[in-house]
Structure formats: C-alpha cells, structure tokens
PDB file of C-alpha atoms in Angstrom:
ATOM      1  CA  MET A   1     -15.018   4.598  -3.853  1.00 76.00           C
ATOM      2  CA  ASP A   2     -12.335   3.182  -1.525  1.00 84.00           C
ATOM      3  CA  GLY A   3     -14.537   0.619   0.125  1.00 87.00           C
ATOM      4  CA  SER A   4     -14.884   2.529   3.454  1.00 93.00           C
ATOM      5  CA  THR A   5     -18.239   3.227   4.980  1.00 94.00           C
ATOM      6  CA  PRO A   6     -19.680   6.567   3.790  1.00 94.00           C
ATOM      7  CA  SER A   7     -21.239   9.109   6.139  1.00 92.00           C
ATOM      8  CA  PRO A   8     -22.310  12.771   5.911  1.00 91.00           C
ATOM      9  CA  THR A   9     -18.742  13.642   7.013  1.00 92.00           C
ATOM     10  CA  HIS A  10     -16.801  10.989   5.118  1.00 93.00           C
ATOM     11  CA  GLY A  11     -16.859  10.449   1.375  1.00 93.00           C
ATOM     12  CA  THR A  12     -17.304  12.347  -1.839  1.00 92.00           C
ATOM     13  CA  VAL A  13     -20.538  14.150  -2.804  1.00 91.00           C
ATOM     14  CA  TYR A  14     -21.785  13.147  -6.342  1.00 90.00           C
ATOM     15  CA  ALA A  15     -24.568  14.922  -8.124  1.00 86.00           C
ATOM     16  CA  GLY A  16     -24.060  13.177 -11.490  1.00 89.00           C
ATOM     17  CA  PRO A  17     -23.050   9.917 -13.160  1.00 92.00           C
ATOM     18  CA  ILE A  18     -19.937   8.059 -11.994  1.00 91.00           C
ATOM     19  CA  ARG A  19     -17.736   6.552 -14.701  1.00 93.00           C
ATOM     20  CA  ILE A  20     -16.734   2.956 -13.869  1.00 94.00           C
ATOM     21  CA  ASP A  21     -14.239   1.368 -16.266  1.00 94.00           C
ATOM     22  CA  THR A  22     -12.217  -0.947 -14.013  1.00 94.00           C
ATOM     23  CA  THR A  23     -12.922  -3.107 -11.038  1.00 94.00           C
ATOM     24  CA  THR A  24     -14.526  -0.779  -8.474  1.00 94.00           C
ATOM     25  CA  VAL A  25     -16.377  -0.885  -5.207  1.00 95.00           C
ATOM     26  CA  VAL A  26     -18.980   1.876  -4.737  1.00 95.00           C
ATOM     27  CA  ARG A  27     -20.548   2.509  -1.361  1.00 96.00           C
ATOM     28  CA  ALA A  28     -23.144   5.214  -1.127  1.00 95.00           C
ATOM     29  CA  ILE A  29     -25.713   6.869   1.113  1.00 94.00           C
ATOM     30  CA  ALA A  30     -28.317   9.558   0.485  1.00 93.00           C
ATOM     31  CA  TYR A  31     -29.070  11.951   3.275  1.00 91.00           C
ATOM     32  CA  ILE A  32     -30.939  15.188   4.089  1.00 90.00           C
ATOM     33  CA  THR A  33     -29.395  15.748   7.483  1.00 89.00           C
ATOM     34  CA  PRO A  34     -26.874  13.626   9.387  1.00 84.00           C
ATOM     35  CA  ALA A  35     -29.767  12.101  11.383  1.00 87.00           C
ATOM     36  CA  ASN A  36     -31.897  11.564   8.304  1.00 91.00           C
ATOM     37  CA  ARG A  37     -29.997   9.241   5.969  1.00 91.00           C
ATOM     38  CA  SER A  38     -30.412   5.997   4.089  1.00 94.00           C
ATOM     39  CA  PRO A  39     -28.670   2.776   4.839  1.00 92.00           C
ATOM     40  CA  VAL A  40     -25.284   2.237   3.129  1.00 94.00           C
ATOM     41  CA  VAL A  41     -25.636   0.639  -0.341  1.00 94.00           C
ATOM     42  CA  THR A  42     -22.677  -1.274  -1.733  1.00 95.00           C
ATOM     43  CA  HIS A  43     -22.104  -2.437  -5.365  1.00 94.00           C
ATOM     44  CA  THR A  44     -19.021  -4.286  -6.564  1.00 94.00           C
ATOM     45  CA  TYR A  45     -18.159  -4.048 -10.214  1.00 94.00           C
ATOM     46  CA  ILE A  46     -15.663  -6.625 -11.553  1.00 93.00           C
ATOM     47  CA  PHE A  47     -13.850  -6.320 -14.876  1.00 94.00           C
ATOM     48  CA  LEU A  48     -12.097  -9.578 -15.752  1.00 92.00           C
ATOM     49  CA  ASP A  49      -9.370  -7.735 -17.759  1.00 92.00           C
ATOM     50  CA  ALA A  50      -8.484  -5.913 -14.497  1.00 93.00           C
ATOM     51  CA  VAL A  51      -8.589  -9.220 -12.548  1.00 92.00           C
ATOM     52  CA  ARG A  52      -6.259 -10.921 -15.072  1.00 90.00           C
ATOM     53  CA  GLY A  53      -3.811  -8.023 -14.805  1.00 89.00           C
ATOM     54  CA  GLN A  54      -4.077  -7.420 -11.100  1.00 89.00           C
ATOM     55  CA  PRO A  55      -0.617  -6.238  -9.959  1.00 87.00           C
ATOM     56  CA  ASP A  56       1.427  -7.550  -7.083  1.00 86.00           C
ATOM     57  CA  SER A  57       1.819  -4.087  -5.638  1.00 87.00           C
ATOM     58  CA  PRO A  58      -0.758  -3.190  -2.978  1.00 89.00           C
ATOM     59  CA  PRO A  59      -3.649  -0.806  -3.678  1.00 87.00           C
ATOM     60  CA  PRO A  60      -3.493   2.632  -1.874  1.00 86.00           C
ATOM     61  CA  GLY A  61      -3.907   2.088   1.860  1.00 87.00           C
ATOM     62  CA  TRP A  62      -3.280  -1.681   1.746  1.00 90.00           C
ATOM     63  CA  PRO A  63      -0.206  -3.183   3.515  1.00 88.00           C
ATOM     64  CA  SER A  64       2.824  -4.621   1.705  1.00 86.00           C
ATOM     65  CA  ILE A  65       3.078  -7.536   4.177  1.00 81.00           C
ATOM     66  CA  PHE A  66       0.316  -9.835   5.430  1.00 75.00           C
ATOM     67  CA  ALA A  67       1.759 -10.449   8.933  1.00 65.00           C
ATOM     68  CA  LEU A  68       4.286  -8.827  11.191  1.00 58.00           C
ATOM     69  CA  ARG A  69       4.856 -11.675  13.598  1.00 56.00           C
ATOM     70  CA  ASP A  70       4.969 -15.463  13.651  1.00 51.00           C
ATOM     71  CA  LEU A  71       7.443 -18.157  13.546  1.00 54.00           C
ATOM     72  CA  ASP A  72       9.377 -16.698  10.636  1.00 57.00           C
ATOM     73  CA  GLY A  73       8.808 -12.984  10.847  1.00 66.00           C
ATOM     74  CA  GLU A  74       7.242 -10.961   7.974  1.00 72.00           C
ATOM     75  CA  TYR A  75       5.167 -12.346   5.167  1.00 74.00           C
ATOM     76  CA  PRO A  76       4.959 -10.347   1.957  1.00 78.00           C
ATOM     77  CA  ALA A  77       1.545  -9.558   0.682  1.00 81.00           C
ATOM     78  CA  ASP A  78       0.285 -11.347  -2.411  1.00 82.00           C
ATOM     79  CA  TYR A  79      -2.257  -9.478  -4.437  1.00 86.00           C
ATOM     80  CA  GLY A  80      -1.516 -10.355  -8.034  1.00 86.00           C
ATOM     81  CA  MET A  81      -2.772 -13.174 -10.192  1.00 86.00           C
ATOM     82  CA  ASP A  82      -0.255 -15.920 -10.518  1.00 84.00           C
ATOM     83  CA  PRO A  83       1.395 -15.556 -13.939  1.00 83.00           C
ATOM     84  CA  GLU A  84       1.886 -19.354 -14.113  1.00 82.00           C
ATOM     85  CA  VAL A  85      -1.878 -19.573 -14.344  1.00 81.00           C
ATOM     86  CA  THR A  86      -2.781 -16.521 -16.507  1.00 83.00           C
ATOM     87  CA  GLU A  87       0.153 -16.798 -18.922  1.00 83.00           C
ATOM     88  CA  TYR A  88       0.195 -20.531 -19.442  1.00 83.00           C
ATOM     89  CA  PRO A  89      -0.674 -21.088 -23.084  1.00 83.00           C
ATOM     90  CA  ASP A  90      -3.535 -23.479 -22.543  1.00 83.00           C
ATOM     91  CA  ASN A  91      -5.182 -21.122 -20.013  1.00 80.00           C
ATOM     92  CA  ALA A  92      -5.171 -17.801 -21.841  1.00 77.00           C
ATOM     93  CA  SER A  93      -8.277 -18.464 -23.892  1.00 83.00           C
ATOM     94  CA  LYS A  94     -10.035 -20.078 -20.907  1.00 88.00           C
ATOM     95  CA  PHE A  95      -9.681 -17.334 -18.341  1.00 88.00           C
ATOM     96  CA  ASP A  96     -12.892 -15.466 -18.847  1.00 89.00           C
ATOM     97  CA  ALA A  97     -15.030 -18.634 -19.125  1.00 91.00           C
ATOM     98  CA  VAL A  98     -13.449 -20.142 -15.969  1.00 89.00           C
ATOM     99  CA  MET A  99     -13.893 -16.992 -13.896  1.00 90.00           C
ATOM    100  CA  LYS A 100     -17.575 -16.873 -14.923  1.00 90.00           C
ATOM    101  CA  SER A 101     -18.194 -20.581 -14.244  1.00 91.00           C
ATOM    102  CA  LEU A 102     -18.937 -19.949 -10.555  1.00 90.00           C
ATOM    103  CA  PRO A 103     -20.656 -17.054  -8.584  1.00 91.00           C
ATOM    104  CA  THR A 104     -18.444 -14.434  -6.842  1.00 92.00           C
ATOM    105  CA  LEU A 105     -18.851 -13.533  -3.215  1.00 92.00           C
ATOM    106  CA  SER A 106     -17.746  -9.998  -2.556  1.00 94.00           C
ATOM    107  CA  LEU A 107     -16.826  -8.964   1.025  1.00 95.00           C
ATOM    108  CA  VAL A 108     -16.370  -5.142   1.529  1.00 96.00           C
ATOM    109  CA  THR A 109     -15.356  -3.505   4.803  1.00 95.00           C
ATOM    110  CA  ASP A 110     -13.262  -0.685   6.127  1.00 96.00           C
ATOM    111  CA  LEU A 111      -9.522  -1.405   6.093  1.00 94.00           C
ATOM    112  CA  PRO A 112      -8.957  -1.045   9.765  1.00 94.00           C
ATOM    113  CA  TYR A 113     -11.270  -3.913  10.388  1.00 94.00           C
ATOM    114  CA  LEU A 114      -8.775  -6.054   8.483  1.00 91.00           C
ATOM    115  CA  TRP A 115      -5.386  -4.495   9.209  1.00 89.00           C
ATOM    116  CA  SER A 116      -5.545  -2.542  12.473  1.00 90.00           C
ATOM    117  CA  PRO A 117      -2.865  -3.914  14.850  1.00 85.00           C
ATOM    118  CA  ALA A 118      -5.351  -3.661  17.720  1.00 88.00           C
ATOM    119  CA  TYR A 119      -8.460  -5.232  16.235  1.00 90.00           C
ATOM    120  CA  GLY A 120      -7.888  -6.149  12.514  1.00 90.00           C
ATOM    121  CA  ILE A 121      -8.790  -9.798  11.792  1.00 90.00           C
ATOM    122  CA  TYR A 122      -6.167 -10.167   9.065  1.00 86.00           C
ATOM    123  CA  PHE A 123      -3.441  -8.564  11.227  1.00 83.00           C
ATOM    124  CA  ASN A 124      -4.476 -10.873  14.143  1.00 84.00           C
ATOM    125  CA  PRO A 125      -5.383 -14.064  12.229  1.00 83.00           C
ATOM    126  CA  GLU A 126      -4.836 -16.394  15.177  1.00 81.00           C
ATOM    127  CA  ALA A 127      -7.100 -14.409  17.499  1.00 84.00           C
ATOM    128  CA  LYS A 128     -10.098 -16.179  18.886  1.00 81.00           C
ATOM    129  CA  GLU A 129     -12.641 -15.052  21.473  1.00 75.00           C
ATOM    130  CA  THR A 130     -11.284 -16.502  24.746  1.00 76.00           C
ATOM    131  CA  PRO A 131     -10.964 -15.181  28.310  1.00 76.00           C
ATOM    132  CA  GLN A 132      -7.226 -14.688  27.580  1.00 73.00           C
ATOM    133  CA  ARG A 133      -7.812 -12.958  24.267  1.00 76.00           C
ATOM    134  CA  PRO A 134     -11.089 -11.014  24.361  1.00 82.00           C
ATOM    135  CA  ASP A 135     -12.024  -9.087  21.212  1.00 87.00           C
ATOM    136  CA  PRO A 136     -11.413  -5.322  21.927  1.00 85.00           C
ATOM    137  CA  LEU A 137     -14.571  -4.502  19.993  1.00 86.00           C
ATOM    138  CA  GLY A 138     -16.718  -7.121  21.728  1.00 80.00           C
ATOM    139  CA  THR A 139     -17.852  -8.941  18.556  1.00 82.00           C
ATOM    140  CA  ARG A 140     -16.107 -12.314  18.857  1.00 85.00           C
ATOM    141  CA  TRP A 141     -13.384 -11.218  16.408  1.00 90.00           C
ATOM    142  CA  GLU A 142     -15.970 -10.758  13.694  1.00 90.00           C
ATOM    143  CA  ARG A 143     -16.139  -7.540  11.657  1.00 92.00           C
ATOM    144  CA  PRO A 144     -19.039  -5.966   9.728  1.00 92.00           C
ATOM    145  CA  VAL A 145     -18.928  -6.587   5.981  1.00 94.00           C
ATOM    146  CA  SER A 146     -21.145  -5.873   3.032  1.00 94.00           C
ATOM    147  CA  LEU A 147     -21.795  -9.165   1.465  1.00 92.00           C
ATOM    148  CA  GLU A 148     -22.702  -9.529  -2.261  1.00 93.00           C
ATOM    149  CA  TRP A 149     -23.412 -12.709  -4.142  1.00 91.00           C
ATOM    150  CA  ILE A 150     -22.763 -11.907  -7.859  1.00 92.00           C
ATOM    151  CA  ASN A 151     -24.004 -14.436 -10.365  1.00 90.00           C
ATOM    152  CA  PRO A 152     -21.904 -15.262 -13.458  1.00 87.00           C
ATOM    153  CA  ASP A 153     -24.264 -13.274 -15.671  1.00 87.00           C
ATOM    154  CA  GLY A 154     -23.658 -10.152 -13.540  1.00 83.00           C
ATOM    155  CA  THR A 155     -26.918 -10.139 -11.629  1.00 86.00           C
ATOM    156  CA  THR A 156     -26.989  -9.927  -7.848  1.00 82.00           C
ATOM    157  CA  GLY A 157     -28.221 -13.027  -5.979  1.00 85.00           C
ATOM    158  CA  PHE A 158     -28.329 -11.114  -2.644  1.00 87.00           C
ATOM    159  CA  ALA A 159     -26.681  -8.153  -0.907  1.00 89.00           C
ATOM    160  CA  GLN A 160     -26.738  -7.619   2.767  1.00 88.00           C
ATOM    161  CA  MET A 161     -24.630  -6.781   5.800  1.00 90.00           C
ATOM    162  CA  ALA A 162     -23.001  -9.603   7.694  1.00 89.00           C
ATOM    163  CA  GLY A 163     -20.192 -10.390  10.077  1.00 90.00           C
ATOM    164  CA  ALA A 164     -16.937 -11.931   8.856  1.00 92.00           C
ATOM    165  CA  GLY A 165     -14.164 -13.710  10.872  1.00 91.00           C
ATOM    166  CA  ILE A 166     -11.114 -15.748  10.161  1.00 90.00           C
ATOM    167  CA  ASP A 167     -11.689 -19.452   9.874  1.00 89.00           C
ATOM    168  CA  GLY A 168      -9.473 -22.422  10.422  1.00 82.00           C
ATOM    169  CA  GLU A 169      -6.985 -23.799  12.906  1.00 79.00           C
ATOM    170  CA  THR A 170      -3.390 -24.162  11.767  1.00 78.00           C
ATOM    171  CA  SER A 171      -4.290 -22.374   8.476  1.00 77.00           C
ATOM    172  CA  ARG A 172      -4.608 -19.185  10.549  1.00 80.00           C
ATOM    173  CA  ARG A 173      -0.790 -19.081  10.938  1.00 76.00           C
ATOM    174  CA  PRO A 174       0.843 -16.900   8.236  1.00 72.00           C
ATOM    175  CA  HIS A 175       3.702 -19.307   7.710  1.00 69.00           C
ATOM    176  CA  ARG A 176       1.200 -22.014   6.783  1.00 75.00           C
ATOM    177  CA  GLN A 177      -1.289 -19.961   4.782  1.00 73.00           C
ATOM    178  CA  PRO A 178      -0.705 -16.239   4.114  1.00 71.00           C
ATOM    179  CA  LYS A 179      -4.129 -15.847   2.633  1.00 77.00           C
ATOM    180  CA  LYS A 180      -6.970 -16.643   4.962  1.00 82.00           C
ATOM    181  CA  ASN A 181     -10.338 -18.368   4.955  1.00 86.00           C
ATOM    182  CA  SER A 182     -13.294 -16.402   6.095  1.00 89.00           C
ATOM    183  CA  ARG A 183     -16.437 -17.450   7.842  1.00 88.00           C
ATOM    184  CA  ILE A 184     -19.836 -15.740   7.667  1.00 86.00           C
ATOM    185  CA  PRO A 185     -22.030 -16.778  10.602  1.00 82.00           C
ATOM    186  CA  PHE A 186     -25.711 -16.076   9.989  1.00 77.00           C
ATOM    187  CA  GLY A 187     -28.238 -15.639  12.664  1.00 70.00           C
ATOM    188  CA  ARG A 188     -26.506 -12.963  14.907  1.00 68.00           C
ATOM    189  CA  PRO A 189     -25.966  -9.363  14.276  1.00 68.00           C
ATOM    190  CA  PRO A 190     -25.031  -7.802  11.986  1.00 64.00           C
ATOM    191  CA  ALA A 191     -26.103 -10.670   9.855  1.00 64.00           C
ATOM    192  CA  PRO A 192     -29.849 -11.480   9.310  1.00 63.00           C
ATOM    193  CA  PRO A 193     -31.291 -14.826  10.286  1.00 65.00           C
ATOM    194  CA  PRO A 194     -30.153 -17.906   8.307  1.00 62.00           C
ATOM    195  CA  ARG A 195     -31.593 -18.025   4.833  1.00 62.00           C
ATOM    196  CA  THR A 196     -32.112 -20.542   2.073  1.00 66.00           C
ATOM    197  CA  PHE A 197     -30.396 -19.773  -1.180  1.00 64.00           C
ATOM    198  CA  ALA A 198     -29.678 -21.866  -4.276  1.00 64.00           C
ATOM    199  CA  ARG A 199     -25.837 -21.804  -4.483  1.00 62.00           C
ATOM    200  CA  PHE A 200     -25.520 -23.510  -7.950  1.00 56.00           C
TER     201      PHE A 200
END
C-alpha cells in the first residue's frame, strides 16, 4: 500500500477486501512459497477530491526537499496543488472536468529508486551514464517502474513494467526546475518492445 515492491517477506497479508476511499497505490502478489509466486500487480486509484486537496507536507517516507546540492543549496519539496489554480473562482467548477480531459500516466516505484543519495534518480537529477559518472546499478540511470495508462473513464489503457529516467538538459538542475521530466525508453529491459497505442 506504500508503493514499494511486495514480496513474501515484505508487505501485508490480506485475506479479505481492502477499503479504498482516497488516492491509493496497491501493489500485490500471490504466492504459495517464496519461489512460487505471481508477478507484481499494480493498480493506482485516483480520487479527484484528494488530488484537489493534496497537501504541501510530504507523505510518510518522502523528503521535505527535492535537492541537497546545486548552485543555491536546498530546494523545498512541492507536493501540493497550487491554490492559485484550485481556488480561483473561475476554476473551481472546472477542476474535475479538466482533470478528466486527458489520460493519466501513473509511475510507481520504490522510494530509494527516486531518493537514495547513491542511486536515486530524483536525488541525482543531473546524473547521466558516462565514463566519469557510471550508474552504480548498471542500468543507465534508469529505474524500474510500474507504468499504468489510465483513461478518463477510469479504464486501464495498459499496465506494464518499464524503466524511467530523468529527461532534459538544463531542466535537470534544481534551481531551474525542481520538478523533473521523465523519459520511458521502450525496447530494452525492463520495458517490453516498442508498442503502438492510440494516445488520444
């Protein structure tokens, strides 16, 4: 329930229904023995009221700053919805319709893949695979993610594992853009081969 990868030794055992009444990521496996288990299944549930009221304070386990080093030092994390958008009179009645006007792409991964000082891609946004800066995990500064395409009507377009990395040049620098762009390269593990999909 925290977005981390479940295993026979990590997670919570459920034998009945799970109540979901706010934005939640559920990752689950079924297993008989540690060696006999299913692939990880991920489902993201998004409640627009929770999105609208998303607080600035970080969720449990998430950092309060987005970067520890750069030209100007620390950069506070920014998790909340901008009140200038959500509370503007002309926008209040449009929020749900606007949020449902485009599909949602959900990327779910273990927090250390984002925030580990040694190998987290958000903690090291300017890191690229070079002889001078090799990836300590050997995956070209890409990290495994569960990728879900969620249509505006709530149906799933596709759900699969992929690799995600930070994209951009100067926008990688926290003083220019605290929030980062991601890239999803298809055709190399853990992502499947390139696919054709109607985006809109």
